[in-house]
Coordinates of C-alpha atoms and ligand atoms in Angstrom, one line a residue:
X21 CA 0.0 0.0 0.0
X22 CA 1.9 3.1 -1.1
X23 CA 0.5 7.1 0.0
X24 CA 1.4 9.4 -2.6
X25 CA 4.3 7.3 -4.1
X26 CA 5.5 6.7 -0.3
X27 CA 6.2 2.8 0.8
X28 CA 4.4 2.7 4.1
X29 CA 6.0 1.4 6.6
X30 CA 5.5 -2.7 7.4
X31 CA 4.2 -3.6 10.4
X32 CA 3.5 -7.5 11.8
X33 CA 0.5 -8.8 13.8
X34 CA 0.0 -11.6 15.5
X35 CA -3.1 -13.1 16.0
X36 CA -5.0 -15.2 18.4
X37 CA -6.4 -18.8 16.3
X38 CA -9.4 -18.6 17.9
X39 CA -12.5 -16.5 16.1
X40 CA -11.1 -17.2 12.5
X41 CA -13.8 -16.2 10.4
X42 CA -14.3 -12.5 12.5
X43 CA -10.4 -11.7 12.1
X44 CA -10.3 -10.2 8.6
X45 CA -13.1 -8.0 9.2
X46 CA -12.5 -7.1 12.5
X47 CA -9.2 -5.4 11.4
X48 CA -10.5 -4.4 8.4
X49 CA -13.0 -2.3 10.4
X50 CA -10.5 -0.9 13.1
X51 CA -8.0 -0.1 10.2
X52 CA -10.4 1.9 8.5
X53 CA -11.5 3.4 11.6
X54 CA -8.1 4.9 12.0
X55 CA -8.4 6.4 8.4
X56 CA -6.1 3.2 7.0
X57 CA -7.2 0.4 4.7
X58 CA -6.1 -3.1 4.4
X59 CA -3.8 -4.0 1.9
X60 CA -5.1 -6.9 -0.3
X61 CA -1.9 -9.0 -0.5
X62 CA -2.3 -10.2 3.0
X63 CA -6.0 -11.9 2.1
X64 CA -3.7 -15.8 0.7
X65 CA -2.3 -16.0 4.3
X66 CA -5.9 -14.9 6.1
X67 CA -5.4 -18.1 8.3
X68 CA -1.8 -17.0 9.7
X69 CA -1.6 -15.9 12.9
X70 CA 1.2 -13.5 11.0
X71 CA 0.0 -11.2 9.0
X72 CA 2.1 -8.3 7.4
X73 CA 0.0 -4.7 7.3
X74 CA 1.0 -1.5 6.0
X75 CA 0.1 1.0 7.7
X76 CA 1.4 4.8 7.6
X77 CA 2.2 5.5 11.3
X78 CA 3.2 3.9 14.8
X79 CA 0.2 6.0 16.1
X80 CA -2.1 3.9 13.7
X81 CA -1.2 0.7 14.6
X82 CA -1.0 1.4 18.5
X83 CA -4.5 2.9 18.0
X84 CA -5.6 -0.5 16.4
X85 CA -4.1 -2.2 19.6
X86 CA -6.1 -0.2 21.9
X87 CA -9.2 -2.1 20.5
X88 CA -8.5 -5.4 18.7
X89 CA -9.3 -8.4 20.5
X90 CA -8.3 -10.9 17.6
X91 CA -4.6 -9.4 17.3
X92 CA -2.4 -10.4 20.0
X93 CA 0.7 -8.2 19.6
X94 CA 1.8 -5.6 16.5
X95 CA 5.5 -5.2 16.2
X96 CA 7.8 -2.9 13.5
X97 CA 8.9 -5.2 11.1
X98 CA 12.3 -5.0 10.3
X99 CA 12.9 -8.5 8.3
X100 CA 11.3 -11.4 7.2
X101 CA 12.2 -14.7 5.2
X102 CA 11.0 -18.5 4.6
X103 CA 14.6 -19.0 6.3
X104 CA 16.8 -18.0 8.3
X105 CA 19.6 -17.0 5.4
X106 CA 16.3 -15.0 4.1
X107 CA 15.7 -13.3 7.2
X108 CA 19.5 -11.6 7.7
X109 CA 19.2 -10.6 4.2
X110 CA 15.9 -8.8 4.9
X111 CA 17.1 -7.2 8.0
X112 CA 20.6 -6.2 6.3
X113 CA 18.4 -4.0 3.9
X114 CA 16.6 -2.5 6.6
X115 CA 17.6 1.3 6.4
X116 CA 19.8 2.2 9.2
X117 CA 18.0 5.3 9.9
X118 CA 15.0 3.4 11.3
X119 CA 17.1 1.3 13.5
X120 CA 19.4 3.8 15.1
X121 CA 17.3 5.3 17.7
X122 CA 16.5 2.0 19.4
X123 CA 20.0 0.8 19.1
X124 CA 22.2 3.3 20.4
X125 CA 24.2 3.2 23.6
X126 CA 22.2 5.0 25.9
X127 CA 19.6 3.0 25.4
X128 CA 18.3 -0.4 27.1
X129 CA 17.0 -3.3 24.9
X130 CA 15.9 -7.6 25.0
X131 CA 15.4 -9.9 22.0
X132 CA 12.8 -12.5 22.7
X133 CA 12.1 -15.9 20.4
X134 CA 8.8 -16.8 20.4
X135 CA 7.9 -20.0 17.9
X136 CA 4.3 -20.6 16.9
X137 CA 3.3 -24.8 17.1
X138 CA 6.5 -25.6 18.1
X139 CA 8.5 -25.2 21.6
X140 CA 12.0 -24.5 21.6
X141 CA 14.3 -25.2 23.9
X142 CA 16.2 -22.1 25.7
X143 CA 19.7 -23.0 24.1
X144 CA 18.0 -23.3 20.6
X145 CA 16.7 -19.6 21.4
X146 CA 20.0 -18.4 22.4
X147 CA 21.6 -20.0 19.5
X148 CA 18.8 -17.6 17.6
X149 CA 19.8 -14.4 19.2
X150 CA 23.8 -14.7 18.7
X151 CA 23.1 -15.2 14.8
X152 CA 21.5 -11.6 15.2
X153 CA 25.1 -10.1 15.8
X154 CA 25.7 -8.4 12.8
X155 CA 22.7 -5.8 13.8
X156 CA 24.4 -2.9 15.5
X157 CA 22.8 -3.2 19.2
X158 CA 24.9 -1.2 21.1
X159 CA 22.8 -0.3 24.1
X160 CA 22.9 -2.3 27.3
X161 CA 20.8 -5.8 27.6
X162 CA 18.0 -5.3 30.3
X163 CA 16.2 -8.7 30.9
X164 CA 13.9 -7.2 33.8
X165 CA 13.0 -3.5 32.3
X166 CA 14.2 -2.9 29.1
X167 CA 13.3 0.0 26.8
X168 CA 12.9 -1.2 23.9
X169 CA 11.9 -5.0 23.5
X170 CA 12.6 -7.5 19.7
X171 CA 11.3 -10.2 18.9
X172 CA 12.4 -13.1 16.6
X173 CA 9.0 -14.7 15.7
X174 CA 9.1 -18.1 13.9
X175 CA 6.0 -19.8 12.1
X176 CA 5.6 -23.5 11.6
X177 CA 2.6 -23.5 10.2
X178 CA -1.1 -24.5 12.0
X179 CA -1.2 -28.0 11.7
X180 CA 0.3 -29.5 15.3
X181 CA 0.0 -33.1 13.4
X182 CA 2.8 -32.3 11.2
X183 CA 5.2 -29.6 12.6
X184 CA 8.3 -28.9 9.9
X185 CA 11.4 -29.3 11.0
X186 CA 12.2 -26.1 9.6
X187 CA 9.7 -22.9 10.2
X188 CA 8.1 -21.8 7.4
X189 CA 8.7 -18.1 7.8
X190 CA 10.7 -16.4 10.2
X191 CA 10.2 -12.7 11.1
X192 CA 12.2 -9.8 13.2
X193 CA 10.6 -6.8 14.8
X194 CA 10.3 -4.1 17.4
X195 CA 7.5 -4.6 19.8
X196 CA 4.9 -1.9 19.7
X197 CA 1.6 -2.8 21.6
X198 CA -0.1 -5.8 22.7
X199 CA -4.2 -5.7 22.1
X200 CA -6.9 -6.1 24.2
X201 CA -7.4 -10.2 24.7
X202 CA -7.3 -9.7 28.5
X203 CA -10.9 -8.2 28.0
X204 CA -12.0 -11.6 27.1
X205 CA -11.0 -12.7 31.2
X206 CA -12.3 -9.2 32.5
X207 CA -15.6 -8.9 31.1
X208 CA -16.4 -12.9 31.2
X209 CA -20.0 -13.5 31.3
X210 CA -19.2 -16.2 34.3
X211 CA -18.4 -12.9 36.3
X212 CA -20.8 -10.8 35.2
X213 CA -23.4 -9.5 37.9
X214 CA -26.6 -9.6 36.0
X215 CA -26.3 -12.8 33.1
X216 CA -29.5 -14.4 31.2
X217 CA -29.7 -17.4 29.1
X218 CA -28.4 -16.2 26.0
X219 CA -26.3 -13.5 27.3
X220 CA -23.2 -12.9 24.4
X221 CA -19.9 -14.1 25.2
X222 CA -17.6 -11.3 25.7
X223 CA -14.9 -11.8 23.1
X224 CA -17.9 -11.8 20.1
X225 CA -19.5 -8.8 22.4
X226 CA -15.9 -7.0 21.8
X227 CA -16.2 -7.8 18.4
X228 CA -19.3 -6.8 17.3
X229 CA -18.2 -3.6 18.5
X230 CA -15.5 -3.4 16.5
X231 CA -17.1 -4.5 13.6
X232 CA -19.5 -1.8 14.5
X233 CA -16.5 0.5 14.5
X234 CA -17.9 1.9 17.7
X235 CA -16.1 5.2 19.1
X236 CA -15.6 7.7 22.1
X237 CA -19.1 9.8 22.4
X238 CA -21.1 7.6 19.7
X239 CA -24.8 6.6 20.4
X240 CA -25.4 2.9 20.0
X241 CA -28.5 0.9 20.4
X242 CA -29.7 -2.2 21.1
X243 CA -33.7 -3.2 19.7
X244 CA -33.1 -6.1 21.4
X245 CA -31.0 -5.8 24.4
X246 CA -31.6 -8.9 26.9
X247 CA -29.0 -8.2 29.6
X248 CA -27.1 -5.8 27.9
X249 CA -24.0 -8.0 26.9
X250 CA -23.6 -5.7 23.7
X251 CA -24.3 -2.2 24.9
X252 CA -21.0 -3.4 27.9
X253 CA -18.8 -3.6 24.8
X254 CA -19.6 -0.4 23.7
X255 CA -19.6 1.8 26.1
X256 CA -16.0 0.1 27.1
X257 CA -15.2 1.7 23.8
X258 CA -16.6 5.2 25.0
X259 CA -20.3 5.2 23.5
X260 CA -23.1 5.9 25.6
X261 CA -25.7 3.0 24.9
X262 CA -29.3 2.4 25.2
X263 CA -32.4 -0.5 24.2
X264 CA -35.0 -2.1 24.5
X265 CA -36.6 -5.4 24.8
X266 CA -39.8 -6.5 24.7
X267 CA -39.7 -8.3 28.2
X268 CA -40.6 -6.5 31.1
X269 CA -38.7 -9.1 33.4
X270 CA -35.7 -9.0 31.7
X271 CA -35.5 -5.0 31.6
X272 CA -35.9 -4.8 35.0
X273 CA -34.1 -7.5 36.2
X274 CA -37.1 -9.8 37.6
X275 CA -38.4 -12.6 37.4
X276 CA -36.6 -16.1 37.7
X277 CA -32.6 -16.3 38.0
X278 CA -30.4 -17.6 35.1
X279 CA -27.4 -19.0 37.3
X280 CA -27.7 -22.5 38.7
X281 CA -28.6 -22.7 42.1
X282 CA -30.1 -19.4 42.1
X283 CA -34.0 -19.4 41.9
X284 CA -35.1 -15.8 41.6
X285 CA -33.2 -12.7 40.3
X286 CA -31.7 -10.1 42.9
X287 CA -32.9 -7.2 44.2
X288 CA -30.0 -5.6 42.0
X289 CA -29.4 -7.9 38.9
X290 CA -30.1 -5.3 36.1
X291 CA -28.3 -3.5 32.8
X292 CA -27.6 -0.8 34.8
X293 CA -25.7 -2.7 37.6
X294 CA -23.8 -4.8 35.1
X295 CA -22.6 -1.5 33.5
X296 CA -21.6 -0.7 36.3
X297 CA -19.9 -3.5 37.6
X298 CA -17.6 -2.3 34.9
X299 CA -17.2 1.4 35.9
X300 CA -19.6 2.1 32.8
X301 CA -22.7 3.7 34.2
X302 CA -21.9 7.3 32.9
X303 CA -22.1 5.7 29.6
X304 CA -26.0 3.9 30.1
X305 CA -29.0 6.1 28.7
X306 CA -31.8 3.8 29.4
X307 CA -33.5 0.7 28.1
X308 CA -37.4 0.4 27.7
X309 CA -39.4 -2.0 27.2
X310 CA -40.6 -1.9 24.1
X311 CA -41.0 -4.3 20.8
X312 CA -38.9 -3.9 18.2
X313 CA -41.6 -4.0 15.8
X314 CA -42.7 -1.3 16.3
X315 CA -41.5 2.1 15.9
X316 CA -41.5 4.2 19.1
X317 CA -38.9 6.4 17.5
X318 CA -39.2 10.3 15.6
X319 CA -38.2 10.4 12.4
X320 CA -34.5 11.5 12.6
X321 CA -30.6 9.8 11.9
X322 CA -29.8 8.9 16.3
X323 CA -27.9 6.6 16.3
X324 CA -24.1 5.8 15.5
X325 CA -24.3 2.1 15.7
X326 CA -26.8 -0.5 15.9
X327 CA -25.7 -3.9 17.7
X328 CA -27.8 -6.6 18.2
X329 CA -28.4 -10.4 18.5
X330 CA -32.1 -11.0 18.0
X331 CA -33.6 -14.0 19.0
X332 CA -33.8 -16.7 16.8
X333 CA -36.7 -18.6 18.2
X334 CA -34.0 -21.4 19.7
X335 CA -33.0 -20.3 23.3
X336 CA -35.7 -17.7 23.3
X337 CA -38.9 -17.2 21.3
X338 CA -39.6 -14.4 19.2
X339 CA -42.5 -12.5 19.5
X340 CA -44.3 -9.0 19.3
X341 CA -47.0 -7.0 20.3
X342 CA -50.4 -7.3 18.0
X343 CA -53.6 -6.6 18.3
X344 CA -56.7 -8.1 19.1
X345 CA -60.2 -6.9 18.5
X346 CA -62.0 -7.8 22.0
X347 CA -65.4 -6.5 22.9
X348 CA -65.7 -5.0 26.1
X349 CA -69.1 -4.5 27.7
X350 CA -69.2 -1.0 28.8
X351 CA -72.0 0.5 30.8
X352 CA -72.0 3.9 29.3
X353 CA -72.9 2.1 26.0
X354 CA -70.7 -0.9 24.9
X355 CA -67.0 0.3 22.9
X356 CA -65.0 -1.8 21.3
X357 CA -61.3 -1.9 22.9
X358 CA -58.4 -3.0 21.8
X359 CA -55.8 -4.8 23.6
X360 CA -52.0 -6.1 22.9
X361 CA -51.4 -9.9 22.9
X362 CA -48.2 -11.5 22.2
X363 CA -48.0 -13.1 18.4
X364 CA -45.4 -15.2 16.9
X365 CA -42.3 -12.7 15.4
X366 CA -41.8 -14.9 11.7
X367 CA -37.8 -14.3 11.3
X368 CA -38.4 -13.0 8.0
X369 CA -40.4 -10.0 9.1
X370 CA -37.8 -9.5 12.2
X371 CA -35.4 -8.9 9.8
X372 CA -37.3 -6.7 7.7
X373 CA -37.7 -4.7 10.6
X374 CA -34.3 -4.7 11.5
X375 CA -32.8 -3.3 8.2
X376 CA -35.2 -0.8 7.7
X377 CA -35.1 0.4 11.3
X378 CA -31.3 0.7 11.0
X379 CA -31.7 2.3 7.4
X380 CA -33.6 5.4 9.2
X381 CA -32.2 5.8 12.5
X382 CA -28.4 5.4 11.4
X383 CA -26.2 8.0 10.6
X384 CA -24.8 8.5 7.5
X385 CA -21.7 5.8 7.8
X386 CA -23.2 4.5 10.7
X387 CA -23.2 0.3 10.8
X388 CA -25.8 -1.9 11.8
X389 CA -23.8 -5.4 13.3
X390 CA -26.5 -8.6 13.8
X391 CA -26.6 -12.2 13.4
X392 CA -28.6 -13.8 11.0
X393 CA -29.1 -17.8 12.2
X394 CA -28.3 -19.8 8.8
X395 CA -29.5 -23.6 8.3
X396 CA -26.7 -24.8 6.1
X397 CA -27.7 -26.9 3.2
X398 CA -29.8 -24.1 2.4
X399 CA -26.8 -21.4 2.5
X400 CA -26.3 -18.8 -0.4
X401 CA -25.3 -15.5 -0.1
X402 CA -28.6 -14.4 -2.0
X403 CA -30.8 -15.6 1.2
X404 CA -28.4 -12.4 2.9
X405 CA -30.8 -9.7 3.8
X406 CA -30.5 -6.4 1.6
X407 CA -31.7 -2.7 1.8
X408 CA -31.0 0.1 -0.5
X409 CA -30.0 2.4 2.2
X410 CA -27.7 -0.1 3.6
X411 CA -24.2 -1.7 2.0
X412 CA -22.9 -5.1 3.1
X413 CA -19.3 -4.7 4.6
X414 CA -18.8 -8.3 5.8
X415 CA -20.0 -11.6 6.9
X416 CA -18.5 -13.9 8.9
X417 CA -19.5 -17.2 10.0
X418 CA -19.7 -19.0 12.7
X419 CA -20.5 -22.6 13.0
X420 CA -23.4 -23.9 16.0
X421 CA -23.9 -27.7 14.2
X422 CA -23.1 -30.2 11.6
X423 CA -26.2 -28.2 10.1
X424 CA -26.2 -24.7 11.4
X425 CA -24.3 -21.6 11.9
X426 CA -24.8 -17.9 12.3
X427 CA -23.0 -15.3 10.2
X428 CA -22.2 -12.0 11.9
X429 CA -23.4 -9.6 9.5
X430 CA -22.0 -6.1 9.2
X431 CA -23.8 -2.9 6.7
X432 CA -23.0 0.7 6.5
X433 CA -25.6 2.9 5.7
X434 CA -24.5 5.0 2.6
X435 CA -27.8 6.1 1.2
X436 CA -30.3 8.7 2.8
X437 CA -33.8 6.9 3.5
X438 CA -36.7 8.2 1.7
X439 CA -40.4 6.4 1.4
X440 CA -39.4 4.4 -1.7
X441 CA -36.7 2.4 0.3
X442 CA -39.2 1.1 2.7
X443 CA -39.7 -1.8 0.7
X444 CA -36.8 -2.0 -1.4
X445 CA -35.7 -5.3 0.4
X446 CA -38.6 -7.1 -0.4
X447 CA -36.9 -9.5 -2.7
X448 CA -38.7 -12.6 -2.1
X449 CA -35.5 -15.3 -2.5
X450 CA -33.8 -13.1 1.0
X451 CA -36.6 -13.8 3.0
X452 CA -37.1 -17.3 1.9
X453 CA -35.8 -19.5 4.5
X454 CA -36.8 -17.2 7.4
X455 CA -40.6 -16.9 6.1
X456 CA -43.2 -18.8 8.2
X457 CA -43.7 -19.6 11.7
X458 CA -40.7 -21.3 13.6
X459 CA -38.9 -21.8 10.0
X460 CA -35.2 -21.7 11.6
X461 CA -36.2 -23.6 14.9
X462 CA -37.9 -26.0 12.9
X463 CA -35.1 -27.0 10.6
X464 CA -32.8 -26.1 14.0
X465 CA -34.5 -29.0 16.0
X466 CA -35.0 -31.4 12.5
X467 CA -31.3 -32.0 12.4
X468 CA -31.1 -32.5 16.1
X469 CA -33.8 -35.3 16.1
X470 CA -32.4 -36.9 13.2
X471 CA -29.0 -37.0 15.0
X472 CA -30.6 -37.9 18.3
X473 CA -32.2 -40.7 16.1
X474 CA -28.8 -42.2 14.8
X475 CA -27.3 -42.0 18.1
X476 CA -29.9 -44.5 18.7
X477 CA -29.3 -46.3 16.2
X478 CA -25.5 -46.7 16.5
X479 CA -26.3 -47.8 19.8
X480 CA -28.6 -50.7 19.1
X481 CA -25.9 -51.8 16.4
Ligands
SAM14 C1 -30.7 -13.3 22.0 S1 -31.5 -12.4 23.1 C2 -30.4 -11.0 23.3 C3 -29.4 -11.3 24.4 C4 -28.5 -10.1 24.7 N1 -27.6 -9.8 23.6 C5 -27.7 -10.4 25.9 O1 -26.5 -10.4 25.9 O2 -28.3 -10.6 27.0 C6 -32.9 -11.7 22.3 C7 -33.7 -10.8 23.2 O3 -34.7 -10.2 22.3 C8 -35.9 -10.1 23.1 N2 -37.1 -10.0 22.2 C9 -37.8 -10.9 21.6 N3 -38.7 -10.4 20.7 C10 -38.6 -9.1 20.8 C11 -39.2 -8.0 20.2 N4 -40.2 -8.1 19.3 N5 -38.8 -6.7 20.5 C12 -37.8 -6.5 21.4 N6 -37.2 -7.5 22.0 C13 -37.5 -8.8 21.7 C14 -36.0 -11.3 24.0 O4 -36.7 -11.0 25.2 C15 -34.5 -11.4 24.3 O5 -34.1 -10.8 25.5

């Protein structure tokens, strides 16, 4: 990636091998975040956990630190090879003006070796380090507190079946940051003050967020909150957060307890306490109960971000407000009154909902971050649904079953809303396998009972 006929610096990250599939867009998002794009060269290796990024500052690439919880560690690269004769070469054409100022003799510095699927032992690491000789360190080793801290990374590939003897690339860099994986420990759900049944785990919460390309002093919302897993992630990020959700226990905290040997909920088990738990309260506006069907909103762009996981109809069942003609005897003269009932919520016209609530109420380059449940054998991207207003950015999946998955879906809004886009999504093939009451839970549960069934089977054999 080259700025005005400038080569950008190189930069290395190291990922986590966990969350595959939400690694490419989650950096993607950040990068672009920090005004910086990917470059597409990198996209052959997207299963690394190496990847080389161009990027045109330090500042960028510590920024992307501050929120990535796929990347482990970003480091200046100074060299890199498929061997070790490779590597020197590299680093020998390294300009020496980049180097100097963390070389020189007033300064403090450590190598470390680290070797991905594969352990080395300490005098093989050493033996690594004294090949490094011909680089001009000539500040003092500091094993305890150094300054400045290089790394010798080696790769031997991602299979742990069939390690080469030999790694297949070897890279040299300064450290720069480390990212944010010790959220996933802080903000884990088993901790958490106030948890339901389907509250989101927090690495995918983090995530989201990022995919959302959530920001300091942004409005995000959540149509349909639960315990408020995914307004957490944002406002650790710095937006203030609101929702709603259509259940009156679960906005208030009431009703029967989620955790084992816990029968009823506490006196102070609610999104507000769990916010707070985390030192977040300044960030919570409110949630209200309220059905996402419906709108309860003016007409006017309010929010930055909308981040949700609506319910699928598996853990939880979907539902919304209707109406229901019911005659009420009246002494002044018989009216007619109507009152709200619960009715089934068909996916198909959740989803509906969904894109053409965050069509109005985004901003303009505001992103709308849900999960759309996917029964497999019936997978095509077509079935992915669309909105004029709205742009697909990515879509990652995430397999549940032999049978099932859910891809975390990620738009930008890029076109004002006017009337005509109201239905502009209606293409009939998108909301195919969501139409009709229970459709995903059906085909959900069909799989489970045919496995459940040839379990049996294999027993009786
Ligand atoms: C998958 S859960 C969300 C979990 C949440 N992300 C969390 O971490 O706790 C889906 C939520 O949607 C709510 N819901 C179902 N139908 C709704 C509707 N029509 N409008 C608003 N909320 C609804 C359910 O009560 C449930 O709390």
């Amino acid at each position: 990636m080259a700025l005005l006929g400038r080569v950008l610096p190189r930069y290395l990250l190291l990922l986590a091998q966990n969350n595959l599939g939400f690694r490419l867009a989650e950096i993607k998002s950040l990068l672009s975040l920090y005004g910086g794009r990917f470059s597409a060269h990198q996209e052959s290796h997207i299963n690394s956990p190496f990847w080389i990024l161009n990027m045109p500052s330090e500042e960028m690439a510590k920024g992307l630190m501050k929120r990535t919880v796929c990347g482990k560690s970003m480091f200046e690269l100074w060299g890199h090879g498929k061997s070790s004769e490779e590597l020197y070469a590299s680093l020998k054409n390294y300009p020496m003006d980049n180097m100097v100022p963390y070389l020189q003799s007033n300064t403090t510095y450590k190598i470390n070796v680290h070797a991905f699927n594969k352990t080395l032992a300490q005098k093989e690491k050493i033996q690594k380090i004294d090949a490094l000789e011909f680089l001009p360190f000539e500040g003092k080793v500091n094993l305890k507190k150094p300054e400045h801290v290089f790394w010798i990374l080696e790769d031997y590939g991602t299979d742990p079946d069939n390690i080469p003897k030999e790694p297949l690339a070897l890279y040299f860099g300064r450290w720069i940051a480390n990212g944010q994986r010790d959220l996933i420990d802080s903000y884990s759900v088993k901790k958490r003050h106030y948890i339901g049944n389907t509250s989101m785990d927090a690495c995918l919460s983090f995530i989201m967020a990022n995919h959302g390309r959530v920001k300091p002093n942004d409005v995000v919302f959540d149509p349909f909150v639960g315990t408020g897993s995914l307004l957490i992630a944002s406002a650790h990020f710095g937006a203030y957060v609101c929702g709603t959700d259509i259940d009156y226990n679960t906005v208030h905290g009431l009703g029967k307890a989620s955790r084992k040997n816990q029968k009823w909920r506490g006196p102070d088990e609610n999104i507000r306490a769990n916010l707070r738990q985390y030192g977040l309260e300044k960030y919570y506006i409110d949630a209200l109960v309220s059905d996402a069907s419906q709108a309860i909103w003016r007409k006017r762009m309010l929010f930055d971000a909308v981040i949700t996981d609506p319910p699928y109809g598996i853990r939880e069942s979907t539902r919304r407000t209707g109406l229901q003609k019911e005659v009420v005897r009246s002494i002044e003269g018989g009216t007619e009154n109507r009152i709200s009932v619960s009715s089934n919520y068909h996916l198909s016209d959740l989803f509906f909902d969904l894109l053409n609530f965050a069509a109005q109420y985004l901003v303009m380059g505001g992103r709308l971050v849900y999960w759309l449940p996917v029964y497999k054998p019936e997978y095509t991207e077509e079935i992915i649904p669309q909105h004029s207003c709205l742009k697909l950015i990515s879509n990652c999946e995430q397999t549940l079953s032999s049978h099932t998955s859910r891809h975390l879906i990620t738009m930008e809004k890029v076109k004002e809303f006017e009337d005509q886009d109201q239905y502009s999504h209606l293409l009939d093939c998108q909301y195919m396998p969501y139409k009709g009451q229970n459709s995903f839970r059906e085909k959900y549960f069909s799989g489970v009972t045919k496995r459940i069934a040839k379990e049996e089977r294999d027993k009786q054999k």
